[in-house]
Short mmCIF file of C-alpha atoms and ligand atoms in Angstrom, two decimals:
data_model
loop_
_atom_site.label_atom_id
_atom_site.label_comp_id
_atom_site.label_asym_id
_atom_site.label_seq_id
_atom_site.Cartn_x
_atom_site.Cartn_y
_atom_site.Cartn_z
CA MET A 1 0.09 -0.07 -0.02
CA ALA A 2 1.23 3.49 -0.89
CA GLY A 3 1.29 5.25 2.43
CA CYS A 4 -2.10 6.21 4.28
CA PRO A 5 -4.24 8.11 1.95
CA ALA A 6 -5.11 11.63 3.10
CA VAL A 7 -8.51 13.21 3.22
CA LEU A 8 -8.22 16.96 3.74
CA CYS A 9 -11.19 18.98 4.97
CA GLY A 10 -11.86 21.99 2.95
CA ASP A 11 -12.92 23.42 -0.41
CA CYS A 12 -10.73 21.80 -3.23
CA ARG A 13 -10.11 25.31 -4.75
CA GLU A 14 -8.32 26.39 -1.64
CA ILE A 15 -6.51 23.11 -0.58
CA ALA A 16 -5.78 20.97 -3.58
CA ALA A 17 -2.95 23.13 -4.98
CA ALA A 18 -0.58 22.72 -2.15
CA HIS A 19 -0.48 19.03 -2.71
CA GLY A 20 -0.14 18.93 -6.53
CA PRO A 21 0.70 18.63 -9.39
CA TYR A 22 -1.33 15.27 -9.95
CA ASP A 23 -0.77 12.41 -12.21
CA LEU A 24 -4.53 11.81 -12.29
CA ILE A 25 -7.33 13.93 -11.04
CA ILE A 26 -10.72 12.10 -10.23
CA ALA A 27 -13.72 14.49 -10.07
CA GLY A 28 -17.11 13.27 -8.97
CA PRO A 29 -18.52 16.89 -8.64
CA PRO A 30 -21.95 17.87 -7.27
CA TYR A 31 -24.34 17.39 -10.24
CA CYS A 32 -26.67 20.15 -8.91
CA ILE A 33 -29.60 18.08 -9.25
CA THR A 34 -31.09 18.23 -5.75
CA THR A 35 -31.53 20.92 -3.05
CA LEU A 36 -28.94 19.24 -0.62
CA CYS A 37 -26.51 21.66 0.73
CA TRP A 38 -23.41 20.10 -0.76
CA ASP A 39 -24.97 19.81 -4.27
CA ARG A 40 -24.01 23.20 -5.36
CA ARG A 41 -21.97 24.20 -8.58
CA VAL A 42 -18.19 24.67 -7.88
CA GLU A 43 -17.24 27.41 -10.12
CA GLY A 44 -13.52 27.31 -11.15
CA ARG A 45 -13.12 23.58 -10.73
CA HIS A 46 -12.12 23.35 -14.54
CA ALA A 47 -9.30 25.76 -14.22
CA LEU A 48 -8.18 24.28 -10.86
CA ALA A 49 -7.75 20.79 -12.80
CA ALA A 50 -5.96 22.22 -15.67
CA ALA A 51 -3.49 24.13 -13.21
CA LEU A 52 -2.83 21.16 -11.17
CA LEU A 53 -2.49 18.42 -13.84
CA LYS A 54 1.08 17.00 -14.58
CA PRO A 55 1.82 17.49 -18.28
CA VAL A 56 1.22 13.89 -18.96
CA GLY A 57 -1.60 13.45 -16.52
CA SER A 58 -5.47 13.28 -17.20
CA LEU A 59 -8.70 14.01 -15.50
CA TRP A 60 -11.65 11.62 -15.14
CA VAL A 61 -14.99 13.36 -14.44
CA PHE A 62 -18.30 11.77 -13.47
CA GLY A 63 -21.55 13.09 -14.78
CA SER A 64 -24.77 12.63 -16.64
CA LEU A 65 -24.78 13.74 -20.34
CA ARG A 66 -26.92 16.71 -19.58
CA TYR A 67 -24.45 17.89 -17.11
CA LEU A 68 -21.33 17.14 -18.98
CA LEU A 69 -22.73 18.82 -22.19
CA ALA A 70 -23.54 21.98 -20.19
CA ASP A 71 -19.80 21.80 -19.03
CA ALA A 72 -18.04 21.01 -22.21
CA GLY A 73 -17.08 24.38 -23.41
CA ARG A 74 -15.69 25.24 -19.81
CA PHE A 75 -12.89 22.28 -20.28
CA GLU A 76 -11.97 23.72 -23.70
CA ALA A 77 -11.80 27.02 -22.22
CA VAL A 78 -9.24 26.28 -19.63
CA GLY A 79 -6.99 24.15 -22.02
CA LEU A 80 -8.46 20.67 -21.35
CA ARG A 81 -8.95 18.39 -24.36
CA TYR A 82 -11.60 15.51 -24.42
CA ALA A 83 -9.79 12.10 -24.83
CA GLN A 84 -12.54 9.59 -24.31
CA ASP A 85 -15.70 8.59 -22.41
CA ILE A 86 -16.79 5.35 -20.68
CA VAL A 87 -20.20 4.31 -19.36
CA TRP A 88 -20.55 3.01 -15.74
CA ARG A 89 -23.56 0.61 -16.04
CA LYS A 90 -25.04 -0.05 -12.80
CA ALA A 91 -27.10 -3.15 -12.32
CA ASN A 92 -29.26 -1.39 -9.85
CA GLY A 93 -29.89 2.08 -10.85
CA THR A 94 -31.50 5.22 -9.38
CA GLY A 95 -34.34 7.20 -10.73
CA PHE A 96 -36.32 10.32 -9.37
CA ALA A 97 -38.75 10.48 -12.17
CA ALA A 98 -41.75 8.26 -13.10
CA ASP A 99 -41.95 9.76 -16.63
CA ARG A 100 -38.28 8.86 -17.69
CA PHE A 101 -36.31 5.64 -18.38
CA LYS A 102 -34.96 4.32 -15.19
CA ARG A 103 -31.32 5.60 -14.98
CA VAL A 104 -28.94 2.81 -14.72
CA HIS A 105 -25.82 4.53 -16.08
CA GLU A 106 -23.45 7.17 -15.59
CA ILE A 107 -20.78 8.74 -17.98
CA ILE A 108 -17.30 9.14 -17.16
CA VAL A 109 -15.08 11.40 -19.50
CA GLN A 110 -11.39 11.72 -19.66
CA TYR A 111 -9.60 15.01 -20.43
CA TYR A 112 -5.91 15.85 -20.83
CA ARG A 113 -3.94 19.04 -21.20
CA HIS A 114 -4.13 20.89 -24.53
CA ASP A 115 -0.20 21.25 -24.66
CA ALA A 116 0.19 17.52 -24.37
CA LEU A 117 0.29 14.87 -26.98
CA TRP A 118 -2.07 11.89 -26.38
CA ARG A 119 0.48 9.37 -27.12
CA ASP A 120 2.60 10.89 -24.10
CA VAL A 121 -0.22 10.89 -21.53
CA TYR A 122 0.02 7.98 -19.09
CA ASN A 123 -2.11 5.32 -20.58
CA ASP A 124 -2.13 1.64 -19.62
CA VAL A 125 -5.18 0.32 -21.26
CA GLN A 126 -6.82 -2.46 -19.16
CA ARG A 127 -7.13 -5.90 -20.47
CA VAL A 128 -9.51 -8.70 -19.40
CA PRO A 129 -9.80 -12.30 -20.16
CA ALA A 130 -11.13 -13.25 -23.64
CA THR A 131 -14.69 -14.55 -23.83
CA THR A 132 -14.38 -15.31 -27.60
CA ARG A 133 -12.25 -17.96 -29.15
CA ASN A 134 -8.49 -17.89 -29.75
CA LYS A 135 -7.56 -15.67 -32.72
CA SER A 136 -3.98 -16.35 -33.35
CA VAL A 137 -3.13 -15.76 -36.99
CA GLN A 138 -0.28 -15.70 -39.34
CA LEU A 139 -0.42 -12.51 -41.55
CA ARG A 140 0.70 -12.93 -44.95
CA ARG A 141 2.84 -10.25 -46.58
CA ALA A 142 0.34 -8.41 -48.97
CA ARG A 143 1.40 -6.64 -52.12
CA THR A 144 -1.17 -4.20 -53.91
CA LYS A 145 -0.77 -1.62 -56.52
CA HIS A 146 -2.00 1.13 -54.16
CA THR A 147 -0.03 0.41 -51.07
CA GLY A 148 2.97 -1.57 -52.15
CA SER A 149 4.08 -4.25 -49.71
CA ILE A 150 2.44 -4.34 -46.27
CA GLY A 151 2.93 -6.14 -43.05
CA GLY A 152 3.49 -9.68 -42.66
CA GLY A 153 4.07 -11.34 -39.23
CA ALA A 154 2.07 -13.06 -36.73
CA TYR A 155 -0.40 -12.15 -34.15
CA HIS A 156 -0.64 -14.56 -31.27
CA ASP A 157 -3.78 -14.36 -28.94
CA ASP A 158 -2.62 -14.19 -25.40
CA GLY A 159 -6.12 -14.74 -24.09
CA THR A 160 -6.92 -11.28 -23.19
CA ARG A 161 -8.85 -8.42 -24.89
CA ILE A 162 -8.89 -4.74 -24.44
CA MET A 163 -11.51 -3.79 -21.94
CA LYS A 164 -14.62 -2.47 -23.37
CA SER A 165 -15.96 1.10 -22.76
CA VAL A 166 -19.10 -0.01 -20.92
CA ILE A 167 -18.27 -1.36 -17.45
CA GLU A 168 -20.90 -3.01 -15.24
CA ILE A 169 -20.63 -2.76 -11.53
CA ASN A 170 -23.17 -2.58 -8.98
CA SER A 171 -23.94 0.84 -7.17
CA VAL A 172 -22.62 1.15 -3.74
CA ARG A 173 -25.22 1.04 -0.88
CA SER A 174 -22.71 1.46 2.22
CA GLY A 175 -24.73 4.34 3.51
CA LEU A 176 -21.61 6.39 3.64
CA HIS A 177 -22.63 8.80 0.96
CA ARG A 178 -25.54 8.59 -1.44
CA THR A 179 -23.40 8.91 -4.66
CA GLU A 180 -20.59 6.87 -3.60
CA LYS A 181 -18.45 5.43 -6.52
CA PRO A 182 -17.68 1.64 -6.56
CA VAL A 183 -13.83 1.03 -5.53
CA ALA A 184 -13.61 -1.53 -8.30
CA LEU A 185 -14.39 1.18 -11.08
CA LEU A 186 -12.17 3.69 -9.42
CA ALA A 187 -9.38 1.14 -9.43
CA ILE A 188 -9.87 0.56 -13.14
CA LEU A 189 -9.54 4.22 -13.89
CA MET A 190 -6.41 4.56 -11.78
CA ARG A 191 -4.51 1.50 -13.15
CA THR A 192 -5.25 2.86 -16.75
CA SER A 193 -4.46 6.46 -16.07
CA CYS A 194 -1.91 6.82 -13.13
CA PRO A 195 1.34 5.02 -12.91
CA THR A 196 2.16 2.82 -9.85
CA GLY A 197 3.18 5.18 -6.96
CA GLY A 198 1.70 8.23 -8.90
CA LEU A 199 -0.43 10.80 -7.11
CA VAL A 200 -4.05 10.72 -7.44
CA GLY A 201 -5.97 14.14 -6.59
CA ASP A 202 -9.77 13.53 -5.77
CA PHE A 203 -11.40 17.14 -5.81
CA PHE A 204 -14.76 15.80 -4.31
CA ALA A 205 -13.88 12.95 -2.09
CA GLY A 206 -17.23 12.23 -0.45
CA SER A 207 -16.94 8.85 1.13
CA GLY A 208 -13.27 8.46 0.30
CA ALA A 209 -13.93 5.57 -2.14
CA ALA A 210 -11.06 6.77 -4.38
CA GLY A 211 -8.71 6.83 -1.50
CA GLU A 212 -9.52 3.02 -0.88
CA ALA A 213 -8.90 2.32 -4.66
CA ALA A 214 -5.58 4.24 -4.53
CA ALA A 215 -4.50 2.10 -1.43
CA LEU A 216 -5.56 -1.04 -3.24
CA THR A 217 -3.59 -0.32 -6.44
CA GLY A 218 -0.62 1.17 -4.96
CA ARG A 219 -1.07 5.13 -5.90
CA ARG A 220 -0.70 7.93 -3.51
CA TYR A 221 -3.85 9.79 -2.62
CA VAL A 222 -5.01 13.22 -1.68
CA GLY A 223 -8.75 13.82 -1.28
CA CYS A 224 -10.62 17.11 -0.48
CA GLU A 225 -13.97 17.18 1.05
CA VAL A 226 -15.58 20.33 2.10
CA ASP A 227 -18.23 18.79 4.56
CA PRO A 228 -16.29 18.15 7.80
CA LEU A 229 -18.60 15.28 8.90
CA MET A 230 -18.04 13.54 5.56
CA ALA A 231 -14.36 14.16 5.60
CA ALA A 232 -14.16 12.60 9.17
CA LYS A 233 -16.09 9.41 7.75
CA ALA A 234 -13.82 8.99 4.83
CA ARG A 235 -10.76 9.36 6.95
CA ALA A 236 -12.00 6.73 9.44
CA ARG A 237 -12.58 4.34 6.49
CA LEU A 238 -9.17 4.81 5.05
CA ASN A 239 -7.59 4.77 8.51
CA ALA A 240 -9.18 1.35 9.15
CA LEU A 241 -8.22 0.07 5.84
CA HIS A 242 -4.56 1.20 6.45
CA ASN A 243 -4.43 -0.26 10.04
CA ARG A 244 -6.13 -3.49 8.89
CA PRO A 245 -3.64 -6.48 9.36
CA SER A 246 -2.57 -7.80 5.94
C1 SAM B 301 -21.03 13.65 -5.77
S1 SAM B 301 -20.16 13.73 -4.16
C2 SAM B 301 -18.76 12.89 -4.43
C3 SAM B 301 -18.88 11.34 -4.02
C4 SAM B 301 -17.58 10.64 -4.08
N1 SAM B 301 -17.06 10.53 -5.40
C5 SAM B 301 -17.63 9.17 -3.45
O1 SAM B 301 -17.26 8.29 -4.07
O2 SAM B 301 -18.01 9.04 -2.40
C6 SAM B 301 -19.56 15.36 -4.23
C7 SAM B 301 -18.85 15.65 -2.77
O3 SAM B 301 -18.25 16.88 -2.94
C8 SAM B 301 -18.18 17.61 -1.89
N2 SAM B 301 -17.99 18.94 -2.35
C9 SAM B 301 -18.84 19.93 -2.64
N3 SAM B 301 -18.18 20.99 -3.04
C10 SAM B 301 -16.84 20.91 -2.64
C11 SAM B 301 -15.79 21.68 -2.69
N4 SAM B 301 -15.78 22.92 -3.23
N5 SAM B 301 -14.53 21.22 -2.31
C12 SAM B 301 -14.53 19.87 -1.93
N6 SAM B 301 -15.48 19.14 -1.78
C13 SAM B 301 -16.69 19.51 -2.16
C14 SAM B 301 -19.56 17.32 -1.22
O4 SAM B 301 -19.61 17.68 0.12
C15 SAM B 301 -19.78 15.94 -1.73
O5 SAM B 301 -19.52 15.01 -0.55
#
């Protein structure tokens, strides 16, 4: 485990900078869809992320399409470029409205710095065991009048496939936070986008789930949580994990 992850209590706009720059920033910001006191728009969080990312780092933001579309221009404006998006499919979703489809997914979008090249951004694309048959092939050297000679060589199936962009993991019902993200999902993002031992910044720590994922995957972690009670619960969770006999 990479040290005990830290959850700091305060507004990320005031406390995150002192601990950066970050290899990976996770942002599960308030979606502003309820009247709860913590569910308010955090102006300036886009610029904060852009300023605190390492040149080869990236940012993963959770949201609904409605929310992310409204925000798209703000990422561009601070110099963050869209990289890709994935879908977290929940087996057991939530839904406030009886006149809409039951919502069982969330979108997670990855951004990286405008001044970086995608090929330089840390990216360890995850692989999963294959569910289809073995595909090893011998490629024959091809010669066409349009392309000249191409390729040749062998492709050997190692029994794994690139992970698909729709990831199914149940919602969390720990009672710690009503929008708690699953540790398993956060661990996938960390393995993909942060080197082992690298630093993860979690601007909206909530339950501290990302701190647990960081500890399990060997990344360092700094979480910011503005609600003192929530920050204390997250800290207790991570301390318990750290002190657990292995
Ligand atoms: C959507 S929840 C995040 C849930 C978290 N990802 C988890 O897995 O438990 C948003 C959290 O951000 C906190 N928050 C809101 N504004 C904040 C700010 N300016 N700085 C730090 N935390 C903030 C809220 O108190 C809330 O706990």
